[in-house]
mmCIF file of C-alpha atoms and ligand atoms in Angstrom:
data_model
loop_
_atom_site.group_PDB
_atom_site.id
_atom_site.type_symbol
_atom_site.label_atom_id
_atom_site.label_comp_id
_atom_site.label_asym_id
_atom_site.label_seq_id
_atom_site.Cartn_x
_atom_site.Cartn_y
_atom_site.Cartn_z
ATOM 1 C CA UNK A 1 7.222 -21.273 -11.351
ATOM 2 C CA UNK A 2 5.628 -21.319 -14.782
ATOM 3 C CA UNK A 3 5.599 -17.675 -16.592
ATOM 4 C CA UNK A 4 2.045 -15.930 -15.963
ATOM 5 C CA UNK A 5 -0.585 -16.777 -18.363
ATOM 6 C CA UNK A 6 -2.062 -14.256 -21.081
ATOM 7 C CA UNK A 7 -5.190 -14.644 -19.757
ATOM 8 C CA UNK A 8 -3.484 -12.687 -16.773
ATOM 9 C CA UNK A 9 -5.322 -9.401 -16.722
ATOM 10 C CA UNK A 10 -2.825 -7.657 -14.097
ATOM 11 C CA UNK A 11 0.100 -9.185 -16.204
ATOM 12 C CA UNK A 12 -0.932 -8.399 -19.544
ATOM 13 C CA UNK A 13 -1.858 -4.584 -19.230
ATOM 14 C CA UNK A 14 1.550 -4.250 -17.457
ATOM 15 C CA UNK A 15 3.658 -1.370 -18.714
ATOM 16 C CA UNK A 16 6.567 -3.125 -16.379
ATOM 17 C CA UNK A 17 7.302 -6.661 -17.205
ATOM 18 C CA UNK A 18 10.633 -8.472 -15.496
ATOM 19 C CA UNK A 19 11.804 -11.834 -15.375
ATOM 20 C CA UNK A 20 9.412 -13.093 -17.855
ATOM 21 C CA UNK A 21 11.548 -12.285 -21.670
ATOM 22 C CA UNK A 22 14.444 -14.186 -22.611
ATOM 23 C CA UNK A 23 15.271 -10.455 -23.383
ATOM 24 C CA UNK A 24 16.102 -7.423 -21.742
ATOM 25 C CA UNK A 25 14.334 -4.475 -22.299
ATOM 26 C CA UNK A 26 14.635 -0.607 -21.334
ATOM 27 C CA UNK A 27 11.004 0.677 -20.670
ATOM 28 C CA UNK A 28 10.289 4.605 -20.630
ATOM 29 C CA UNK A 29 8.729 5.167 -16.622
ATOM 30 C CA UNK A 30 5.045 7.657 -18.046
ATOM 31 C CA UNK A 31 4.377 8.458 -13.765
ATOM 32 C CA UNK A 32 5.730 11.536 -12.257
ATOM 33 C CA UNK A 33 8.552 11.204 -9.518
ATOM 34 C CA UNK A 34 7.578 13.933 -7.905
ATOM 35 C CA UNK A 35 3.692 13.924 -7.254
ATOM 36 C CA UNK A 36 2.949 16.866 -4.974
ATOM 37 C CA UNK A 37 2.391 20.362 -6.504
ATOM 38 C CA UNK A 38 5.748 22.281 -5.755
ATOM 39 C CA UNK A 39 3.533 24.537 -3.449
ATOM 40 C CA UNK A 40 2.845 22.054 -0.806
ATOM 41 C CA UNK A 41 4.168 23.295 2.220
ATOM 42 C CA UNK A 42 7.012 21.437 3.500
ATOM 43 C CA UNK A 43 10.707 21.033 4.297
ATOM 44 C CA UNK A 44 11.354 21.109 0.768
ATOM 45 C CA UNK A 45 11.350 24.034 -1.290
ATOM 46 C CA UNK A 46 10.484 24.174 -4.758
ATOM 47 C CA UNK A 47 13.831 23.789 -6.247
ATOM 48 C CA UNK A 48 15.065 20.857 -4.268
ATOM 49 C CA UNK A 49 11.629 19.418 -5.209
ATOM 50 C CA UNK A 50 12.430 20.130 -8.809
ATOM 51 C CA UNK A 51 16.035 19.111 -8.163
ATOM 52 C CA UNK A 52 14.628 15.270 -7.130
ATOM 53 C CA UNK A 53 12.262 15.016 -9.953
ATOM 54 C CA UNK A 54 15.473 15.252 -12.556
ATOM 55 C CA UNK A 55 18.245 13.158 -10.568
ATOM 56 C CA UNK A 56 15.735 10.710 -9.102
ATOM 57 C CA UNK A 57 17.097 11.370 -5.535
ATOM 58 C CA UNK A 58 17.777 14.595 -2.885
ATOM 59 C CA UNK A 59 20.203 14.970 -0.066
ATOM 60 C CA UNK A 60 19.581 16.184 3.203
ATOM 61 C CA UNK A 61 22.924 17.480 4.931
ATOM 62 C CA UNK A 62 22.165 17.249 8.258
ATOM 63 C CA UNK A 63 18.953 15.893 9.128
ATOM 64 C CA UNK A 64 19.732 14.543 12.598
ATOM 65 C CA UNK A 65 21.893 16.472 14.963
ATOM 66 C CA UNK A 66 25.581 15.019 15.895
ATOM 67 C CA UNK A 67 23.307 14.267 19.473
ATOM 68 C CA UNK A 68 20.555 12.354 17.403
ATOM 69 C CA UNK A 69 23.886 10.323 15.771
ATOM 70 C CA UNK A 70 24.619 8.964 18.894
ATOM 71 C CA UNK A 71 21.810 8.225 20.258
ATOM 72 C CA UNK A 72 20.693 6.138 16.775
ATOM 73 C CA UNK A 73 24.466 4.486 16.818
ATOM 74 C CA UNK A 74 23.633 3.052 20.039
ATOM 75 C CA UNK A 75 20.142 1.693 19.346
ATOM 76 C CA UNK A 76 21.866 0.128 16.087
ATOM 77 C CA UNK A 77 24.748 -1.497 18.235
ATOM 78 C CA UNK A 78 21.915 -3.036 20.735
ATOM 79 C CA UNK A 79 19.662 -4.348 18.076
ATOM 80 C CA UNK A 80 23.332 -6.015 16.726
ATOM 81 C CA UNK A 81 23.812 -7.682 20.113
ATOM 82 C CA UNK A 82 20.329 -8.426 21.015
ATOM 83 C CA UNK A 83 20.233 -12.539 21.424
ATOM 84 C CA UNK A 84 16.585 -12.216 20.451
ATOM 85 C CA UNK A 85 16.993 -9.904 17.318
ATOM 86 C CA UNK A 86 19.583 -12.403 16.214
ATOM 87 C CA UNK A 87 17.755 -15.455 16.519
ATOM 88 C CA UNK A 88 14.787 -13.487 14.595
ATOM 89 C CA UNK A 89 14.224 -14.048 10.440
ATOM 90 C CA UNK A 90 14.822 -10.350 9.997
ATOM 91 C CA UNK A 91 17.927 -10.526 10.725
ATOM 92 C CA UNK A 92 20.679 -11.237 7.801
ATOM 93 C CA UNK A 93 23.812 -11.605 8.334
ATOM 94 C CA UNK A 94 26.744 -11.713 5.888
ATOM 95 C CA UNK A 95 27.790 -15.190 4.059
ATOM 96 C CA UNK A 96 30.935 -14.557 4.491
ATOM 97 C CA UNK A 97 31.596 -13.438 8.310
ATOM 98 C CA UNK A 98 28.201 -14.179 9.929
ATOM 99 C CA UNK A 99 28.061 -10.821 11.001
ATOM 100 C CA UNK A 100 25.112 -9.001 11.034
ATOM 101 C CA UNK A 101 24.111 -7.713 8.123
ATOM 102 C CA UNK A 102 20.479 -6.243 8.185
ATOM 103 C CA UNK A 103 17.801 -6.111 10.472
ATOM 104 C CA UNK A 104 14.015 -5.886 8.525
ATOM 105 C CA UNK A 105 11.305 -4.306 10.060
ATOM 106 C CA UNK A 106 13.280 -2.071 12.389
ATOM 107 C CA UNK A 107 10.448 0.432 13.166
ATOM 108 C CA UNK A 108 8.300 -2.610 14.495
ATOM 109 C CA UNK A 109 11.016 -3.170 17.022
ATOM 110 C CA UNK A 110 12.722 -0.050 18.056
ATOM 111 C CA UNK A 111 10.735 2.741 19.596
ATOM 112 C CA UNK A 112 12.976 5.189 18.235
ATOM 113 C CA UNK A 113 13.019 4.164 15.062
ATOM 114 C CA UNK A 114 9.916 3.720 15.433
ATOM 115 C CA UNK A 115 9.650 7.515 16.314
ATOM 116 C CA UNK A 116 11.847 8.514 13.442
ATOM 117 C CA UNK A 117 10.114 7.403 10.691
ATOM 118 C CA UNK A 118 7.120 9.466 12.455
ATOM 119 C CA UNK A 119 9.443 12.262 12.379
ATOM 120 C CA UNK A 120 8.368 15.431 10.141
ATOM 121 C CA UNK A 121 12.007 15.902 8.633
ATOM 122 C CA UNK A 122 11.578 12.318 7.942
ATOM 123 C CA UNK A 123 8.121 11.368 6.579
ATOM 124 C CA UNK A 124 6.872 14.921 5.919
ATOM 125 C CA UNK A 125 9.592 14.946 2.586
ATOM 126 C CA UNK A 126 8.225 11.730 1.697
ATOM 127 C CA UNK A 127 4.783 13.082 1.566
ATOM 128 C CA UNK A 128 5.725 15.757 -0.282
ATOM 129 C CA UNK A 129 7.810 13.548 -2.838
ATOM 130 C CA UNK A 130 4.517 11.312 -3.290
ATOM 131 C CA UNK A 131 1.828 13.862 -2.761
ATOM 132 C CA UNK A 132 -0.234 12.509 0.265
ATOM 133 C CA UNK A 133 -0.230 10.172 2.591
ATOM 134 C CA UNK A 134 2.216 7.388 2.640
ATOM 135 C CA UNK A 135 2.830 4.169 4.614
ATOM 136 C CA UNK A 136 6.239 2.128 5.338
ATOM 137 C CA UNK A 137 6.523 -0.407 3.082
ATOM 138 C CA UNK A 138 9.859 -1.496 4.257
ATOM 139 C CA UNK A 139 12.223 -0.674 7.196
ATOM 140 C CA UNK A 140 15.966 -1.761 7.928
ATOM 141 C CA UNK A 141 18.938 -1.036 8.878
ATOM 142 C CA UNK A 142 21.712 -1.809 7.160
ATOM 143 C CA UNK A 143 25.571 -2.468 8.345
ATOM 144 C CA UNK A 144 28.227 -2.659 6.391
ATOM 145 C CA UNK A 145 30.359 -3.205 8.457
ATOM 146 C CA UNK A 146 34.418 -2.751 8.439
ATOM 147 C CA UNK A 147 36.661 -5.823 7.053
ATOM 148 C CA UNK A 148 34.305 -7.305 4.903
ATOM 149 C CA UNK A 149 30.284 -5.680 4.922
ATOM 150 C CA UNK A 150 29.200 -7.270 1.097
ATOM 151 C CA UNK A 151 27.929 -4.875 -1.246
ATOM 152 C CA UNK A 152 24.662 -4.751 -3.444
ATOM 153 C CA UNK A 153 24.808 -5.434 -7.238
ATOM 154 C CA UNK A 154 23.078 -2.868 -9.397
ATOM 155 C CA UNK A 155 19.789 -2.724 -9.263
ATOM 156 C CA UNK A 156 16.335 -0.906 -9.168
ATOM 157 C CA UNK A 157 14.130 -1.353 -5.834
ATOM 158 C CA UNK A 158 10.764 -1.115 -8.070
ATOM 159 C CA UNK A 159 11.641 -4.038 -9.746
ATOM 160 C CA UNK A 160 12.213 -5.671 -7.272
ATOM 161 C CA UNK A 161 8.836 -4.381 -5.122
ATOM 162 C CA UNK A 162 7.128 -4.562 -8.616
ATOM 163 C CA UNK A 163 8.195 -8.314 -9.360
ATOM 164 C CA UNK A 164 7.714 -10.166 -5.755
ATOM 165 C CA UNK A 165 5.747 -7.787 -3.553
ATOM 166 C CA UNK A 166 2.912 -6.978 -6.258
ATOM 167 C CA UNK A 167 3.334 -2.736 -6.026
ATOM 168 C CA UNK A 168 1.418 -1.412 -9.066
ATOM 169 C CA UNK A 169 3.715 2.142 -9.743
ATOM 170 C CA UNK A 170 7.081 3.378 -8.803
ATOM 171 C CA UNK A 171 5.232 5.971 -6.616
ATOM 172 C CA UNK A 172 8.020 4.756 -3.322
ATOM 173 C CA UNK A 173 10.585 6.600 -2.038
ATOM 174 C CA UNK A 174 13.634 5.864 -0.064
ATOM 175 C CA UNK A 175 14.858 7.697 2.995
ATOM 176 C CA UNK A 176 18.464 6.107 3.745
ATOM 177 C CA UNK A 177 20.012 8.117 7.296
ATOM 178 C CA UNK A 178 23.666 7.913 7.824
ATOM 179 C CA UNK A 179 24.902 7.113 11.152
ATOM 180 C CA UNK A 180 28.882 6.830 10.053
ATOM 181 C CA UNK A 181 30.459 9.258 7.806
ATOM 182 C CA UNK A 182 29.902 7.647 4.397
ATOM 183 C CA UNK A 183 32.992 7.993 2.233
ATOM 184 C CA UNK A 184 34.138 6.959 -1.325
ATOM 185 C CA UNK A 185 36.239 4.018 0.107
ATOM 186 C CA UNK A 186 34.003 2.418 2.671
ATOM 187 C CA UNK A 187 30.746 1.081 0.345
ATOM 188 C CA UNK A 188 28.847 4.168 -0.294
ATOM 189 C CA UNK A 189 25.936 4.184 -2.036
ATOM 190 C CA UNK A 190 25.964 4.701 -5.856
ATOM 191 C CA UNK A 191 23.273 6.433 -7.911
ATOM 192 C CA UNK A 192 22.968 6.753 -12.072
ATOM 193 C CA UNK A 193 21.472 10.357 -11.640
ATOM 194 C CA UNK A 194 18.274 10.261 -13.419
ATOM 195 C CA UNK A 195 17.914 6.120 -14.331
ATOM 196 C CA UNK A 196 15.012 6.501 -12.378
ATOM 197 C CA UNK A 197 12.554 7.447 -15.560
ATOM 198 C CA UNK A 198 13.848 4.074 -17.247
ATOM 199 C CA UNK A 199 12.600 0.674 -16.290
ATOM 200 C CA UNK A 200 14.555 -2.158 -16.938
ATOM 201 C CA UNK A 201 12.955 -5.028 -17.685
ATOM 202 C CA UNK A 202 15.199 -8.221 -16.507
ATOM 203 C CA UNK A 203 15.914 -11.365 -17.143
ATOM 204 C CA UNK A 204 15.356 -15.036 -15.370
ATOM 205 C CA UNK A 205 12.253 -16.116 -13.658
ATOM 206 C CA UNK A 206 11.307 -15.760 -9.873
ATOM 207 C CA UNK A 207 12.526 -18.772 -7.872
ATOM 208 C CA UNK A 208 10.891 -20.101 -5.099
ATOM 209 C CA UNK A 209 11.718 -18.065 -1.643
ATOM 210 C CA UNK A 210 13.923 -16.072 -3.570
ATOM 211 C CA UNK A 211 14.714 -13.419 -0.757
ATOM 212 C CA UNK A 212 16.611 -15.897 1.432
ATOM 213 C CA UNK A 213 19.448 -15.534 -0.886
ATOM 214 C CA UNK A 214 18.754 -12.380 -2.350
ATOM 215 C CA UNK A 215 19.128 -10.133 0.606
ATOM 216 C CA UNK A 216 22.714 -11.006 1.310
ATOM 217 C CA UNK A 217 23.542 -11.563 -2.745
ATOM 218 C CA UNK A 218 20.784 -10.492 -5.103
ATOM 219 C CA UNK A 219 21.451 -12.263 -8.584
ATOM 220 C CA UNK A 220 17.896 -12.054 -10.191
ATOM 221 C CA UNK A 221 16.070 -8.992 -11.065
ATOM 222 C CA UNK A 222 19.782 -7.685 -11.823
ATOM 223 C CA UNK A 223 19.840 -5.786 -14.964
ATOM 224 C CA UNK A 224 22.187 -7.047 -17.589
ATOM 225 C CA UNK A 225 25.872 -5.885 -18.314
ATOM 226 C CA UNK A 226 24.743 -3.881 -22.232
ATOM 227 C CA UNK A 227 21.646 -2.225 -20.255
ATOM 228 C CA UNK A 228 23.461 -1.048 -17.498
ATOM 229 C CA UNK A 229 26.533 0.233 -19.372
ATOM 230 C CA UNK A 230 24.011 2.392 -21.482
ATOM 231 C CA UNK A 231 22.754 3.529 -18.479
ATOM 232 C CA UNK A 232 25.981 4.216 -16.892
ATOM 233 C CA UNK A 233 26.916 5.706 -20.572
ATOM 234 C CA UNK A 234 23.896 7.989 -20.336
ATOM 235 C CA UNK A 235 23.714 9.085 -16.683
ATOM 236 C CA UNK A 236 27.068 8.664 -15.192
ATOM 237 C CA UNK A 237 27.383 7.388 -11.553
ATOM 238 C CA UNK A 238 26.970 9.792 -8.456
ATOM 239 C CA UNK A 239 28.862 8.676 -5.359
ATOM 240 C CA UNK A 240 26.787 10.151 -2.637
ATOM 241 C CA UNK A 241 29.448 10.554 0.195
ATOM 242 C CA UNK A 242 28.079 12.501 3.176
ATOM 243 C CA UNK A 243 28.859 13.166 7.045
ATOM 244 C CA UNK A 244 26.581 11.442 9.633
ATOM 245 C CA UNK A 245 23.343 12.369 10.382
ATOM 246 C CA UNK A 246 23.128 13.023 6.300
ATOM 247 C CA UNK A 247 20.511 11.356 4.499
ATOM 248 C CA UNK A 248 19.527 11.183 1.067
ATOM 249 C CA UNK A 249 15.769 10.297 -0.406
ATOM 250 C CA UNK A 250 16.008 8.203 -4.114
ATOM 251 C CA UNK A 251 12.946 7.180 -6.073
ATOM 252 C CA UNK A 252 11.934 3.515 -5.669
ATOM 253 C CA UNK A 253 13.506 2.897 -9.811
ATOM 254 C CA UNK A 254 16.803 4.672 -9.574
ATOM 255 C CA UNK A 255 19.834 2.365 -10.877
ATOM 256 C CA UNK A 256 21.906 1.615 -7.697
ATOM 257 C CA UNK A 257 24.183 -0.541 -5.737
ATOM 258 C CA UNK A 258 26.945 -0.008 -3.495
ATOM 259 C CA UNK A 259 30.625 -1.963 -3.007
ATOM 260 C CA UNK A 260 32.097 -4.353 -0.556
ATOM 261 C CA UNK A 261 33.574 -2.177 2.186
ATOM 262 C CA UNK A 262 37.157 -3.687 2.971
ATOM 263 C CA UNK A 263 38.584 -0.679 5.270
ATOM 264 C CA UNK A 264 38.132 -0.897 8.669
ATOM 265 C CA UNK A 265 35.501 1.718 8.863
ATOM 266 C CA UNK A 266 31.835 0.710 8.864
ATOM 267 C CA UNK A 267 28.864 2.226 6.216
ATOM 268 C CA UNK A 268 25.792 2.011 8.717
ATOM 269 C CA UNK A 269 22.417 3.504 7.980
ATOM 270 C CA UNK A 270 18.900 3.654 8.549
ATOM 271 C CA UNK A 271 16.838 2.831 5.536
ATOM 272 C CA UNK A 272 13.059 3.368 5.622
ATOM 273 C CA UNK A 273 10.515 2.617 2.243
ATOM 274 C CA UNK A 274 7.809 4.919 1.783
ATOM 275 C CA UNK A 275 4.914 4.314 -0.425
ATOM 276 C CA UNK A 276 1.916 6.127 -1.479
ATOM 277 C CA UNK A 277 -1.314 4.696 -0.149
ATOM 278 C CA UNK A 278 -2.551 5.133 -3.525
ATOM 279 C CA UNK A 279 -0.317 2.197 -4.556
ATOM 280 C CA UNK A 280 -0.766 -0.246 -1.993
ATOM 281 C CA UNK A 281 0.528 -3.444 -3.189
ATOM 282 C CA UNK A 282 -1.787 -6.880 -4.160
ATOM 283 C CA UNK A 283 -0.170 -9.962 -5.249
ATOM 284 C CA UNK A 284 3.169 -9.985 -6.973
ATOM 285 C CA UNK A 285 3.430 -9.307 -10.869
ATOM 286 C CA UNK A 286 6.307 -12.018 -11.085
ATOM 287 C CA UNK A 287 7.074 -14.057 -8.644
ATOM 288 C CA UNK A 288 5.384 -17.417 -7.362
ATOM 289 C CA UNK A 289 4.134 -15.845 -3.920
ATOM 290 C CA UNK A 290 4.390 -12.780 -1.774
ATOM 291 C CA UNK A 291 7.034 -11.904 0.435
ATOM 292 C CA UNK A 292 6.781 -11.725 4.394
ATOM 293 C CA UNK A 293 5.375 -8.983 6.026
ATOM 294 C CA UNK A 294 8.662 -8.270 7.527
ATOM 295 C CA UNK A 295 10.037 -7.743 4.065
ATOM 296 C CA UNK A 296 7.366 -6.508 1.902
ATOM 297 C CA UNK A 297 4.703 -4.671 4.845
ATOM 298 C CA UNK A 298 0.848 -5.494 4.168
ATOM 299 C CA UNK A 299 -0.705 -2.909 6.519
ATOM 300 C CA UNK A 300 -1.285 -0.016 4.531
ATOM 301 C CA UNK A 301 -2.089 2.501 7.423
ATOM 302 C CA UNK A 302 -0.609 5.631 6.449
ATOM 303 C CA UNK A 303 1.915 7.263 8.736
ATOM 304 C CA UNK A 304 1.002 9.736 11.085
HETATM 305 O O1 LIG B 1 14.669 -6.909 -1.534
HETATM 306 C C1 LIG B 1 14.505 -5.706 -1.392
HETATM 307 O O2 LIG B 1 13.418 -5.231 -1.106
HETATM 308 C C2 LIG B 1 15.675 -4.807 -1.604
HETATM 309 N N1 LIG B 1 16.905 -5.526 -1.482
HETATM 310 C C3 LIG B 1 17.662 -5.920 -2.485
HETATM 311 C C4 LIG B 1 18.947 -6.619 -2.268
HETATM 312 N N2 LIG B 1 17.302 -5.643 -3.747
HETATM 313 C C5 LIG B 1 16.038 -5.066 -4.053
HETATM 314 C C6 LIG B 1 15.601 -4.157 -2.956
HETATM 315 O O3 LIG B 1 16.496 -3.069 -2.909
HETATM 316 FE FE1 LIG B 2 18.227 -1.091 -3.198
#
């Protein structure tokens, strides 16, 4: 791919560039994180609202019941074992032991998830985090499983969203459900508590296709070592270790990434993407071409 010409309106007025400087940069984020007025009625109350907009992320103890747990940790174990799922693109499994991975797009093929993510404990926080209506921009589950589940380097998910699935504002947020006890040891996810009001801006172009290989090993749109140790220097690191059923909502540019998980206990979870319809996404900033649907969704209708 050749970098994006000046004459490029959408790339020029940019406030976010990636992958395009032989430099790395750390870029001040001007948009809110939280965009509904504290007094919109919902699950939240004002303080955890206020308690999101400074860490970038909130936790939810026990969102589904120990029942719920169950019930999701056998949906997750027949997707696994479903012939058809595996044969499918969204599945990914690991490079190293061919086991499953992720699965992309899980509301489009489970009816319960598909009935989760329509769940008010569940999308009614991310309207309130995003002030309106929102649509799922991305669904999957992830595995992690015992012996050898791979990690994910640090990184930003706007970047990534920004770079290759063309979405204008990091006005997305995260839902990620536990459905194993998530401990220190076993590949929990790691959060630099308020990283999400810096941007950084990485570097090494978009290849072609990219996502094959970055979904089980992402190595571009990575930030570099200085950037994230003064982010790391600034912030600190939050291990965000939970029971199951637990689920925690991050802003779409908080610095994360999460560790191999060698113990024998698997680090599954539900992960759904939320985005504002007011930032649908068009074509991407930095990359040669869009992402499939499966990844990056193209149907804006909002949630209901
Ligand atoms: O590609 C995505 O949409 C997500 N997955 C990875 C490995 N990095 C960026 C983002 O979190
Ligand atoms: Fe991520």
């Amino acid at each position: 791919m050749s970098a994006p010409s000046s004459s490029d309106t959408r790339t020029t007025n940019d406030r976010y560039p990636t992958r395009v400087s032989a430099e790395p940069a750390l870029i001040e984020r001007l948009e809110p994180t939280v965009w509904g007025s504290e007094a919109s009625a919902g699950m939240y109350g004002a303080q955890e609202l206020h308690g999101h907009a400074t860490n970038g992320f909130s936790r939810v103890p026990d969102l589904l019941t120990p029942d719920e747990v169950a019930g999701y940790a056998a949906e997750l174990d027949r997707l696994a074992h479903d012939p058809l799922v595996r044969a499918d693109d969204r599945c990914i499994v690991e490079k190293a032991s061919a086991e499953v991975r992720s699965i992309f797009e899980v509301h489009r093929i489970s009816e319960m998830i598909a009935h989760l993510v329509r769940d008010e404990r569940v999308v009614g926080r991310a309207r309130q985090i995003l002030g309106g209506d929102v649509y799922v921009h991305q669904s999957r589950i992830n595995y992690k499983p015992g012996f050898g589940g791979g990690g994910f380097s640090w990184h930003s998910d706007f970047e990534t969203w920004h770079a290759e699935d063309g979405m204008p504002t990091p006005r997305a947020v995260s839902c990620s459900i536990s459905l194993t006890e998530n401990y220190a040891y076993n590949g929990c996810l790691m959060i630099m508590p308020g990283s999400h009001r810096t941007f950084v801006s990485c570097v090494g172009e978009t290849p072609e296709d990219n996502y094959r290989s970055s979904l089980t090993e992402q190595e571009i749109g990575t930030p570099d070592q200085d950037s994230l140790t003064a982010l790391a220097d600034r912030h600190g690191i939050a291990m965000l270790t939970g029971k199951a059923g637990s689920a925690t909502f991050f802003d779409s540019n908080c610095m994360h990434g999460s560790a191999d998980n060698i113990t024998p206990y698997p680090r599954s979870n539900i992960f759904i993407v939320f985005n504002s319809v007011d930032n649908a996404c068009g074509e991407p900033y930095y990359a040669p071409r869009a992402r499939p649907e499966y990844i990056a969704a193209r149907d804006f209708t909002p949630v209901r």
